């Protein structure tokens, strides 16, 4: 979590260390900060309203107050050293994190929460009570940090709904605690035990507190079974309490019901709801055994924790993360499929995203002979029978780690059924399958010719056994394939020969162009100061370049002898002057 390795001379902590706001250490720290904040929220009001509690343990309160203040101050330092995200990158520069915190809205609140307001008691005229609790009321201003800690914990915990319930209960208890303390303060102001409504004058502070807490529970839970208020102050206090109960408690109980609804909706997100299907069946008058099978199928999913709708649950995750989650859940099961055993981890991770879990109940046909094949299946759990045309005779039983339904998808030569199912497949008990679509299978097999070969070999064997392989057609297809391959090879060889010939012709053309240039130079040499061999060669070279561009022989214009002359080759000053 450190910004750099620079260390102070007296401590092992680097001076410019920073915390990652999403990291573990930050989480631990804000979880720790819950304690002093709750301490101030619970104890200050208690000490204010129950002076005997304050006086009985003055030393303890002073020590705890000091500790809470130290944590508050330390939290400001932690704030200054907490990184932040900018363009998705964590900024760990201390000067920037500090500047950001000082400019944030929380900073003034944090400072106000640690101001030593109890020093006001030292002013002349103010009664000198050590650690006056009311003067420390500003310590309750740290509550945003408490909410931050709760939010973080809610996202991290594996039991968010339990946590939400616990949080609501805490708010509830805190509300009753504050109301009880205020009730006792009012009772003490009016006189303890002067009428049935106020707190009785009991000797023990615990008893007084418990009575107040009980009274407030009755008021705030709107039970209302309290003694009738006698005085105006009592009437006002009770009315305010009931109003608070209506508003606050309605909110809290509403939140609790939301949590409960969330609990049930979380499970319906995992498992399909049987209700609508049952209502649909009832609406169409479908009952009896079929409706029973539908109900039993839904029950099986819940009882065995089978999640056929898991992709809907994961759909909002980015693809890479989804692949990792799916792989961590299903990879072990995929490894048990013989076909995949030798496949690489990365490939299986890609494959797992294409697989759809499906659960079939007892006696259900997964596919029927003659249907067009659109997907194949890998058996994760369960037993399935290959059933003869009579629908009863079992030709084979397939179990965990095997696959079926591939023959109609992979176009085996000589397969008389074409793209139609060659057999009936019946689920004997409940079968948990992975389903792979035809297009997805084609893509996977294109990447893995070995897997295709293995599948084709197995499929051929089955077709042969079932008498659905036309060996003549297979041989003809193989021969046609071999012939096509042979022709293709022939065409490739011919093409290669043509390319060689074309290259040779081009070379000949260039050579003759060069020869011609030299001859022209020699012919002109007698009359004028002629073209140098170098310039002629350069001109020939230019001609070569053109002819390659497709300009052909027409591009040769004896540039070497034109009035402008060819440009001088780089690095040879004076060469241009030597063209004539
Ligand atoms: N005798 C058999 N033993 C095992 N599996 C079979 C047998 N006959 C057919 N199958 C499988 O059942 C599947 C039915 O659909 P397909 O024809 O697509 O592919 C078939 C094979 O995968």
Coordinates of C-alpha atoms and ligand atoms in Angstrom, one line a residue:
X1 CA 0.0 0.0 0.0
X2 CA 3.0 2.3 0.0
X3 CA 3.6 5.1 -2.4
X4 CA 7.4 4.7 -2.3
X5 CA 10.1 3.2 -0.1
X6 CA 11.2 6.4 1.6
X7 CA 11.2 6.1 5.3
X8 CA 11.4 8.4 8.3
X9 CA 14.4 8.0 10.6
X10 CA 12.3 7.2 13.7
X11 CA 9.5 5.0 12.3
X12 CA 9.2 2.1 9.9
X13 CA 6.2 3.7 8.1
X14 CA 7.3 5.5 4.9
X15 CA 6.5 9.2 5.1
X16 CA 4.5 9.2 1.8
X17 CA 2.5 6.1 2.2
X18 CA -0.9 6.0 0.8
X19 CA -3.9 3.8 1.2
X20 CA -5.9 2.3 -1.7
X21 CA -9.5 3.3 -0.9
X22 CA -10.6 -0.1 -2.3
X23 CA -7.9 -2.0 -0.4
X24 CA -8.0 -4.1 2.7
X25 CA -6.2 -1.7 5.0
X26 CA -8.5 1.1 4.2
X27 CA -11.4 -1.2 4.9
X28 CA -9.9 -2.3 8.2
X29 CA -9.3 1.3 9.2
X30 CA -12.8 2.6 8.5
X31 CA -14.2 -0.5 10.3
X32 CA -12.2 0.5 13.3
X33 CA -13.5 4.1 13.1
X34 CA -17.0 2.7 13.7
X35 CA -16.1 2.2 17.4
X36 CA -15.2 5.8 18.4
X37 CA -18.2 7.2 16.4
X38 CA -20.6 4.8 18.0
X39 CA -19.0 5.4 21.4
X40 CA -19.8 9.1 21.1
X41 CA -23.3 8.5 19.8
X42 CA -24.2 6.1 22.6
X43 CA -22.3 7.3 25.6
X44 CA -22.4 11.1 25.4
X45 CA -26.2 11.3 25.6
X46 CA -26.2 8.8 28.4
X47 CA -23.6 10.8 30.4
X48 CA -25.6 14.0 29.8
X49 CA -28.9 12.6 31.0
X50 CA -27.6 10.4 33.8
X51 CA -25.2 12.6 35.8
X52 CA -24.6 9.8 38.2
X53 CA -23.1 7.7 35.4
X54 CA -20.8 10.6 34.4
X55 CA -19.7 11.1 38.0
X56 CA -19.2 7.5 38.9
X57 CA -16.6 6.8 36.1
X58 CA -15.0 10.1 35.4
X59 CA -11.6 8.6 34.9
X60 CA -12.8 6.0 32.5
X61 CA -14.8 8.5 30.4
X62 CA -11.8 10.8 30.2
X63 CA -9.6 8.0 29.0
X64 CA -12.1 6.8 26.4
X65 CA -12.7 10.4 25.3
X66 CA -9.0 10.8 24.8
X67 CA -8.8 7.6 22.8
X68 CA -11.7 8.6 20.6
X69 CA -10.2 12.0 20.0
X70 CA -6.8 10.4 19.1
X71 CA -8.6 8.1 16.6
X72 CA -10.5 11.1 15.1
X73 CA -7.2 13.0 14.6
X74 CA -5.6 9.9 13.1
X75 CA -8.5 9.5 10.8
X76 CA -7.8 13.0 9.4
X77 CA -4.2 11.9 8.7
X78 CA -5.5 8.7 7.1
X79 CA -7.9 10.8 4.9
X80 CA -4.9 12.9 3.8
X81 CA -3.1 9.7 2.8
X82 CA -5.9 8.0 1.0
X83 CA -5.5 7.7 -2.8
X84 CA -8.3 8.5 -5.2
X85 CA -9.1 7.4 -8.7
X86 CA -8.5 9.7 -11.6
X87 CA -9.3 8.4 -15.1
X88 CA -9.5 5.0 -13.5
X89 CA -5.9 5.2 -12.2
X90 CA -5.1 5.4 -8.5
X91 CA -3.5 8.7 -7.6
X92 CA -0.9 8.1 -4.8
X93 CA 0.7 11.5 -4.9
X94 CA 0.5 12.7 -1.3
X95 CA 0.3 16.4 -2.1
X96 CA -2.6 15.7 -4.4
X97 CA -4.5 13.4 -2.0
X98 CA -4.0 16.0 0.8
X99 CA -5.2 18.8 -1.4
X100 CA -8.2 16.8 -2.5
X101 CA -9.2 16.0 1.1
X102 CA -8.8 19.6 2.2
X103 CA -11.1 20.7 -0.6
X104 CA -13.7 18.1 0.1
X105 CA -17.0 18.7 1.9
X106 CA -16.1 16.2 4.6
X107 CA -13.0 18.1 5.8
X108 CA -14.8 20.9 7.6
X109 CA -17.1 18.4 9.3
X110 CA -14.1 16.3 10.4
X111 CA -12.4 19.4 11.8
X112 CA -15.5 20.5 13.6
X113 CA -15.9 17.0 15.1
X114 CA -12.4 17.2 16.8
X115 CA -12.5 20.8 18.0
X116 CA -11.8 20.7 21.7
X117 CA -15.1 22.4 22.6
X118 CA -14.8 21.2 26.2
X119 CA -12.2 23.9 26.7
X120 CA -15.1 26.3 26.6
X121 CA -15.8 25.1 30.1
X122 CA -12.5 26.9 31.2
X123 CA -14.1 30.2 30.3
X124 CA -15.0 32.4 33.3
X125 CA -18.5 31.9 34.4
X126 CA -18.9 28.4 32.9
X127 CA -19.2 25.6 35.6
X128 CA -16.0 23.6 35.8
X129 CA -17.1 20.0 35.4
X130 CA -14.2 17.8 34.1
X131 CA -15.0 16.3 30.7
X132 CA -18.5 18.0 30.4
X133 CA -20.3 15.5 28.0
X134 CA -22.6 18.1 26.5
X135 CA -19.7 20.2 25.3
X136 CA -18.5 17.2 23.4
X137 CA -21.6 17.0 21.3
X138 CA -19.6 18.0 18.2
X139 CA -18.0 14.5 18.3
X140 CA -21.3 13.2 16.8
X141 CA -20.6 15.1 13.6
X142 CA -18.3 12.3 12.4
X143 CA -21.4 10.2 11.3
X144 CA -20.6 10.4 7.5
X145 CA -17.6 8.1 8.2
X146 CA -19.9 5.7 9.9
X147 CA -22.1 5.5 6.9
X148 CA -19.1 5.1 4.6
X149 CA -17.9 2.1 6.8
X150 CA -21.4 0.6 6.7
X151 CA -21.6 1.0 2.9
X152 CA -18.2 -0.6 2.4
X153 CA -19.1 -3.5 4.7
X154 CA -22.4 -4.0 2.9
X155 CA -20.6 -4.4 -0.5
X156 CA -17.9 -6.7 0.9
X157 CA -19.9 -9.0 3.1
X158 CA -21.1 -12.3 1.9
X159 CA -24.4 -11.8 3.8
X160 CA -25.5 -8.3 2.7
X161 CA -29.1 -8.8 3.8
X162 CA -28.2 -10.0 7.2
X163 CA -25.9 -7.0 7.5
X164 CA -28.7 -4.7 6.4
X165 CA -31.0 -6.1 9.0
X166 CA -28.3 -5.7 11.7
X167 CA -27.8 -2.1 10.6
X168 CA -31.5 -1.3 10.9
X169 CA -31.6 -2.9 14.3
X170 CA -28.7 -0.8 15.4
X171 CA -30.5 2.4 14.2
X172 CA -33.6 1.2 16.0
X173 CA -31.8 0.6 19.3
X174 CA -29.9 3.9 19.0
X175 CA -33.2 5.8 18.5
X176 CA -34.8 4.1 21.5
X177 CA -31.6 4.8 23.5
X178 CA -31.7 8.5 22.7
X179 CA -35.4 8.8 23.4
X180 CA -35.1 6.9 26.7
X181 CA -32.2 9.2 27.8
X182 CA -34.3 12.3 26.9
X183 CA -37.3 10.8 28.7
X184 CA -35.2 10.4 31.8
X185 CA -33.8 13.9 31.6
X186 CA -37.4 15.3 31.3
X187 CA -38.5 13.1 34.3
X188 CA -35.6 14.3 36.3
X189 CA -36.5 17.9 35.4
X190 CA -40.1 17.4 36.4
X191 CA -39.2 15.3 39.4
X192 CA -38.7 11.6 39.5
X193 CA -41.8 9.7 40.6
X194 CA -44.0 12.8 41.0
X195 CA -46.7 11.2 38.7
X196 CA -47.2 7.8 37.1
X197 CA -45.9 9.0 33.7
X198 CA -42.4 10.1 34.8
X199 CA -39.6 7.7 35.6
X200 CA -40.0 6.4 39.2
X201 CA -37.3 7.4 41.7
X202 CA -35.4 4.2 42.0
X203 CA -32.1 4.1 43.7
X204 CA -30.2 2.2 41.0
X205 CA -29.2 4.0 37.8
X206 CA -29.4 0.7 35.8
X207 CA -33.0 0.3 36.9
X208 CA -33.8 3.9 35.9
X209 CA -32.1 3.4 32.5
X210 CA -34.0 0.2 31.9
X211 CA -37.3 1.8 32.7
X212 CA -36.6 4.7 30.4
X213 CA -35.6 2.3 27.6
X214 CA -38.7 0.2 28.1
X215 CA -40.9 3.3 28.1
X216 CA -39.3 4.5 24.8
X217 CA -39.7 1.1 23.2
X218 CA -43.4 1.3 23.9
X219 CA -43.6 4.8 22.4
X220 CA -41.4 4.3 19.4
X221 CA -42.8 1.0 18.4
X222 CA -46.2 2.7 18.6
X223 CA -47.4 0.1 21.1
X224 CA -48.5 3.1 23.2
X225 CA -49.3 1.3 26.4
X226 CA -47.8 4.1 28.5
X227 CA -49.3 5.9 31.5
X228 CA -51.4 8.9 30.6
X229 CA -49.4 12.1 30.6
X230 CA -50.4 14.6 33.2
X231 CA -48.6 17.8 32.3
X232 CA -48.1 19.8 29.2
X233 CA -44.4 18.9 28.9
X234 CA -45.3 15.2 29.2
X235 CA -48.0 15.6 26.5
X236 CA -45.7 17.3 24.2
X237 CA -42.9 14.8 24.7
X238 CA -45.2 11.9 24.1
X239 CA -46.8 13.4 21.0
X240 CA -43.4 14.2 19.6
X241 CA -42.4 10.6 20.4
X242 CA -45.4 9.1 18.5
X243 CA -44.8 11.4 15.5
X244 CA -41.2 10.3 15.4
X245 CA -42.4 6.7 15.7
X246 CA -44.8 7.1 12.8
X247 CA -42.1 8.7 10.6
X248 CA -38.9 6.9 11.7
X249 CA -40.4 3.5 12.4
X250 CA -42.4 3.5 9.2
X251 CA -39.1 4.1 7.4
X252 CA -37.3 1.4 9.4
X253 CA -40.0 -1.2 9.1
X254 CA -40.3 -0.4 5.4
X255 CA -36.6 -1.0 5.0
X256 CA -36.9 -4.3 6.9
X257 CA -39.6 -5.5 4.5
X258 CA -37.5 -4.4 1.5
X259 CA -34.7 -6.5 2.9
X260 CA -37.0 -9.5 3.2
X261 CA -38.4 -8.9 -0.3
X262 CA -34.8 -8.7 -1.5
X263 CA -34.0 -12.1 0.2
X264 CA -36.8 -13.8 -1.7
X265 CA -36.1 -12.0 -5.0
X266 CA -32.5 -13.0 -4.8
X267 CA -33.6 -16.6 -4.8
X268 CA -36.1 -16.1 -7.6
X269 CA -33.2 -14.6 -9.6
X270 CA -31.4 -17.9 -9.3
X271 CA -34.4 -20.2 -9.8
X272 CA -37.3 -19.9 -12.2
X273 CA -40.6 -19.2 -10.6
X274 CA -43.0 -22.1 -10.7
X275 CA -46.0 -19.8 -10.1
X276 CA -46.6 -18.4 -13.6
X277 CA -46.1 -21.8 -15.3
X278 CA -48.6 -23.4 -12.9
X279 CA -51.1 -20.6 -13.5
X280 CA -50.6 -20.9 -17.3
X281 CA -51.2 -24.7 -17.1
X282 CA -54.3 -24.1 -15.0
X283 CA -55.6 -21.4 -17.4
X284 CA -55.3 -23.9 -20.3
X285 CA -56.8 -26.7 -18.3
X286 CA -53.6 -28.7 -18.2
X287 CA -53.4 -30.7 -15.0
X288 CA -52.7 -34.2 -13.8
X289 CA -49.3 -35.8 -14.4
X290 CA -48.0 -33.1 -16.7
X291 CA -48.6 -30.3 -14.2
X292 CA -47.0 -32.6 -11.5
X293 CA -43.9 -33.0 -13.6
X294 CA -43.6 -29.3 -14.0
X295 CA -43.8 -28.7 -10.3
X296 CA -41.4 -31.5 -9.5
X297 CA -38.9 -30.1 -12.0
X298 CA -39.0 -26.7 -10.2
X299 CA -38.6 -28.4 -6.8
X300 CA -35.6 -30.4 -8.0
X301 CA -33.8 -27.2 -9.2
X302 CA -34.2 -25.6 -5.7
X303 CA -33.5 -28.7 -3.7
X304 CA -30.4 -29.6 -5.7
X305 CA -29.3 -25.9 -6.2
X306 CA -29.3 -26.2 -10.0
X307 CA -29.2 -22.8 -11.7
X308 CA -30.3 -23.0 -15.3
X309 CA -30.7 -19.2 -15.4
X310 CA -27.1 -18.5 -14.3
X311 CA -26.2 -16.5 -17.4
X312 CA -29.0 -14.0 -16.6
X313 CA -27.5 -13.5 -13.2
X314 CA -24.0 -13.0 -14.6
X315 CA -25.0 -11.0 -17.7
X316 CA -24.0 -7.6 -16.3
X317 CA -20.4 -8.6 -15.6
X318 CA -17.8 -7.8 -18.3
X319 CA -17.0 -10.7 -20.6
X320 CA -13.6 -11.5 -19.1
X321 CA -14.9 -11.5 -15.6
X322 CA -17.9 -13.5 -16.6
X323 CA -15.6 -16.1 -18.2
X324 CA -13.5 -16.3 -15.0
X325 CA -16.6 -16.7 -12.8
X326 CA -18.1 -19.3 -15.1
X327 CA -14.8 -21.1 -15.4
X328 CA -14.3 -21.3 -11.6
X329 CA -17.8 -22.8 -11.3
X330 CA -17.8 -25.2 -14.2
X331 CA -14.3 -26.0 -15.1
X332 CA -14.1 -29.0 -12.8
X333 CA -17.2 -30.5 -14.4
X334 CA -15.9 -29.7 -17.9
X335 CA -12.6 -31.5 -17.1
X336 CA -14.6 -34.7 -16.5
X337 CA -15.8 -34.7 -20.1
X338 CA -13.4 -37.0 -21.9
X339 CA -13.2 -34.8 -25.0
X340 CA -12.0 -31.8 -23.1
X341 CA -9.5 -33.5 -20.8
X342 CA -6.5 -32.6 -23.0
X343 CA -7.7 -29.1 -23.8
X344 CA -5.9 -26.0 -22.5
X345 CA -7.3 -24.0 -19.6
X346 CA -7.7 -20.8 -21.7
X347 CA -9.7 -22.6 -24.4
X348 CA -12.0 -24.2 -21.9
X349 CA -12.6 -20.8 -20.3
X350 CA -13.7 -19.5 -23.7
X351 CA -15.9 -22.6 -24.3
X352 CA -17.6 -22.4 -20.9
X353 CA -19.2 -19.1 -21.9
X354 CA -20.9 -20.8 -24.9
X355 CA -22.3 -23.6 -22.8
X356 CA -25.8 -23.3 -21.4
X357 CA -26.8 -25.5 -18.4
X358 CA -30.0 -27.5 -18.9
X359 CA -31.8 -29.8 -16.5
X360 CA -34.1 -32.6 -17.8
X361 CA -36.5 -34.5 -15.6
X362 CA -37.1 -38.3 -15.5
X363 CA -38.7 -39.7 -18.7
X364 CA -38.1 -36.5 -20.7
X365 CA -36.7 -36.8 -24.2
X366 CA -33.7 -34.6 -24.8
X367 CA -33.9 -35.3 -28.5
X368 CA -35.9 -37.5 -30.8
X369 CA -34.8 -39.4 -33.9
X370 CA -35.5 -37.5 -37.1
X371 CA -35.5 -34.0 -35.5
X372 CA -33.1 -31.5 -37.1
X373 CA -30.0 -31.3 -34.8
X374 CA -29.3 -27.8 -33.5
X375 CA -27.2 -28.4 -30.4
X376 CA -25.2 -31.1 -28.7
X377 CA -24.9 -32.0 -25.0
X378 CA -22.2 -32.8 -22.5
X379 CA -23.4 -34.8 -19.5
X380 CA -22.5 -33.1 -16.2
X381 CA -24.5 -35.3 -14.0
X382 CA -27.2 -38.0 -14.5
X383 CA -27.9 -40.9 -16.8
X384 CA -29.5 -40.9 -20.2
X385 CA -30.6 -43.8 -22.4
X386 CA -30.3 -44.2 -26.2
X387 CA -33.7 -45.5 -27.0
X388 CA -34.7 -47.5 -30.0
X389 CA -37.5 -46.4 -32.3
X390 CA -40.1 -48.3 -30.1
X391 CA -39.3 -45.8 -27.4
X392 CA -38.6 -48.5 -24.8
X393 CA -35.6 -50.6 -25.8
X394 CA -32.4 -49.1 -24.4
X395 CA -29.5 -49.4 -26.9
X396 CA -27.0 -47.8 -24.6
X397 CA -26.8 -45.8 -21.4
X398 CA -24.8 -42.6 -21.3
X399 CA -23.4 -41.2 -18.0
X400 CA -21.3 -38.4 -16.5
X401 CA -18.5 -37.1 -18.7
X402 CA -19.9 -38.3 -22.0
X403 CA -21.5 -36.3 -24.8
X404 CA -24.1 -36.9 -27.5
X405 CA -26.0 -35.1 -30.2
X406 CA -23.0 -34.3 -32.3
X407 CA -23.6 -36.6 -35.3
X408 CA -26.4 -34.4 -36.8
X409 CA -24.2 -31.4 -36.4
X410 CA -20.8 -32.3 -37.9
X411 CA -21.6 -33.6 -41.3
X412 CA -20.1 -37.0 -41.3
X413 CA -19.5 -38.4 -44.8
X414 CA -21.9 -41.1 -45.7
X415 CA -24.4 -40.3 -42.9
X416 CA -27.7 -41.2 -44.4
X417 CA -29.6 -39.1 -41.7
X418 CA -27.9 -35.9 -42.9
X419 CA -28.6 -33.2 -40.3
X420 CA -31.3 -35.2 -38.5
X421 CA -31.0 -37.0 -35.1
X422 CA -30.1 -40.6 -35.4
X423 CA -31.5 -41.7 -32.1
X424 CA -33.9 -40.9 -29.3
X425 CA -32.2 -39.8 -26.1
X426 CA -34.2 -40.2 -22.9
X427 CA -33.3 -38.8 -19.5
X428 CA -33.6 -41.7 -17.0
X429 CA -33.6 -39.6 -13.8
X430 CA -32.8 -35.9 -13.5
X431 CA -30.0 -35.0 -15.9
X432 CA -27.8 -32.0 -15.6
X433 CA -26.4 -31.2 -19.1
X434 CA -24.3 -28.5 -20.8
X435 CA -25.8 -27.6 -24.1
X436 CA -23.6 -26.3 -27.0
X437 CA -25.2 -24.7 -30.1
X438 CA -24.3 -25.8 -33.7
X439 CA -22.5 -22.5 -34.6
X440 CA -20.5 -22.5 -31.4
X441 CA -19.5 -26.1 -32.0
X442 CA -18.4 -25.3 -35.5
X443 CA -16.2 -22.4 -34.2
X444 CA -14.7 -24.6 -31.6
X445 CA -14.0 -27.4 -34.0
X446 CA -12.4 -25.0 -36.5
X447 CA -9.9 -24.2 -33.9
X448 CA -9.4 -27.8 -32.8
X449 CA -9.1 -30.2 -35.8
X450 CA -8.0 -33.0 -33.4
X451 CA -11.4 -32.7 -31.5
X452 CA -13.2 -32.8 -34.9
X453 CA -11.3 -35.9 -35.9
X454 CA -12.1 -37.6 -32.6
X455 CA -15.8 -36.7 -32.9
X456 CA -16.0 -37.8 -36.5
X457 CA -14.3 -41.1 -35.7
X458 CA -16.7 -41.8 -32.8
X459 CA -19.8 -40.7 -34.9
X460 CA -18.7 -42.9 -37.8
X461 CA -18.4 -45.9 -35.5
X462 CA -21.9 -45.2 -34.1
X463 CA -23.4 -44.7 -37.6
X464 CA -21.8 -47.9 -38.7
X465 CA -23.2 -49.8 -35.8
X466 CA -26.7 -48.4 -36.4
X467 CA -26.5 -49.2 -40.1
X468 CA -26.9 -45.5 -41.0
X469 CA -23.6 -45.1 -42.8
X470 CA -23.7 -45.5 -46.6
X471 CA -20.1 -46.7 -47.1
X472 CA -20.5 -46.3 -50.9
X473 CA -21.5 -42.7 -50.5
X474 CA -18.7 -42.2 -47.9
X475 CA -16.1 -43.7 -50.3
X476 CA -17.5 -41.5 -53.1
X477 CA -17.4 -38.4 -50.9
X478 CA -13.8 -39.3 -49.8
X479 CA -12.8 -39.8 -53.4
X480 CA -14.4 -36.6 -54.5
X481 CA -12.6 -34.8 -51.7
X482 CA -9.3 -36.4 -52.6
X483 CA -9.9 -35.4 -56.3
X484 CA -10.7 -31.9 -55.3
X485 CA -7.6 -31.7 -53.2
X486 CA -5.5 -33.1 -56.0
X487 CA -6.9 -30.5 -58.4
X488 CA -6.3 -27.8 -56.0
X489 CA -2.7 -28.9 -55.6
X490 CA -2.3 -29.0 -59.5
X491 CA -3.7 -25.5 -59.7
X492 CA -1.3 -24.3 -57.1
X493 CA 1.7 -25.9 -58.9
X494 CA 0.5 -24.3 -62.3
X495 CA 0.1 -20.9 -60.6
X496 CA 3.6 -21.2 -59.1
X497 CA 5.1 -22.0 -62.6
X498 CA 3.3 -19.1 -64.2
X499 CA 4.6 -16.8 -61.5
X500 CA 8.2 -18.0 -62.2
X501 CA 7.9 -17.5 -65.9
X502 CA 6.5 -14.0 -65.5
X503 CA 9.4 -13.1 -63.2
X504 CA 11.9 -14.5 -65.7
X505 CA 10.3 -12.5 -68.6
X506 CA 10.5 -9.4 -66.6
X507 CA 14.2 -9.9 -65.9
X508 CA 14.8 -10.5 -69.6
X509 CA 13.0 -7.3 -70.5
X510 CA 15.0 -5.3 -68.0
X511 CA 18.3 -6.7 -69.3
X512 CA 17.4 -5.9 -72.9
X513 CA 16.4 -2.4 -71.9
X514 CA 19.8 -1.9 -70.3
X515 CA 21.6 -3.2 -73.3
X516 CA 19.6 -0.9 -75.6
X517 CA 20.5 2.1 -73.4
X518 CA 24.2 1.2 -73.6
X519 CA 24.0 0.9 -77.4
X520 CA 22.3 4.3 -77.8
X521 CA 25.1 5.8 -75.6
X522 CA 27.7 4.2 -77.7
X523 CA 26.1 5.5 -81.0
X524 CA 25.8 9.0 -79.7
X525 CA 29.3 9.0 -78.3
X526 CA 30.8 9.7 -81.7
X527 CA 28.8 12.9 -82.2
X528 CA 28.5 14.6 -78.8
X529 CA 30.1 14.3 -75.4
X530 CA 28.0 11.3 -74.5
X531 CA 26.0 9.8 -71.7
X532 CA 28.1 8.2 -69.0
X533 CA 27.6 4.5 -68.4
X534 CA 26.5 5.3 -64.9
X535 CA 23.7 7.7 -66.2
X536 CA 22.7 5.1 -68.8
X537 CA 22.4 2.5 -66.1
X538 CA 20.4 5.0 -64.0
X539 CA 18.1 5.7 -66.9
X540 CA 17.7 2.0 -67.4
X541 CA 17.0 1.6 -63.7
X542 CA 14.3 4.2 -63.9
X543 CA 12.8 2.4 -66.9
X544 CA 12.8 -0.7 -64.8
X545 CA 11.0 1.0 -62.0
X546 CA 8.3 2.2 -64.4
X547 CA 7.9 -1.1 -66.1
X548 CA 7.3 -2.7 -62.7
X549 CA 4.6 -0.1 -62.0
X550 CA 2.9 -1.5 -65.1
X551 CA 4.0 1.3 -67.4
X552 CA 5.7 -1.3 -69.6
X553 CA 8.2 -0.7 -72.3
X554 CA 6.3 2.4 -73.4
X555 CA 7.7 4.1 -70.3
X556 CA 11.2 4.0 -71.7
X557 CA 11.9 7.4 -73.2
X558 CA 15.6 7.6 -73.2
X559 CA 15.6 10.0 -70.4
X560 CA 19.4 9.9 -70.2
X561 CA 19.7 11.8 -73.4
X562 CA 16.9 14.3 -72.9
X563 CA 17.8 18.0 -72.4
X564 CA 16.9 18.0 -68.7
X565 CA 19.0 14.8 -68.0
X566 CA 18.5 12.4 -65.1
X567 CA 18.9 13.6 -61.5
X568 CA 22.4 13.0 -59.9
X569 CA 22.6 9.9 -57.7
X570 CA 22.7 10.9 -54.1
X571 CA 26.2 11.4 -52.6
X572 CA 27.8 11.9 -56.0
X573 CA 28.1 15.7 -56.6
X574 CA 28.9 16.5 -60.1
X575 CA 27.4 13.4 -61.5
X576 CA 24.5 15.4 -63.0
X577 CA 27.0 17.6 -64.8
X578 CA 28.6 14.6 -66.3
X579 CA 25.5 13.5 -68.1
X580 CA 26.5 15.3 -71.2
Ligands
LIG1 N1 -25.6 -46.4 -29.8 C1 -25.3 -45.2 -29.3 N2 -24.5 -45.1 -28.3 C2 -24.2 -43.9 -27.8 N3 -24.7 -42.8 -28.3 C3 -25.5 -42.8 -29.4 C4 -25.8 -44.1 -30.0 N4 -26.6 -43.8 -31.0 C5 -26.7 -42.5 -31.1 N5 -26.1 -41.9 -30.1 C6 -26.0 -40.4 -29.8 O1 -27.3 -40.0 -29.8 C7 -27.3 -38.8 -30.6 C8 -28.6 -38.4 -31.2 O2 -28.5 -37.2 -31.9 P1 -27.4 -37.2 -33.0 O3 -27.7 -38.1 -34.1 O4 -27.1 -35.8 -33.3 O5 -26.1 -37.8 -32.3 C9 -26.3 -39.0 -31.7 C10 -25.2 -39.7 -30.9 O6 -24.4 -38.7 -30.3

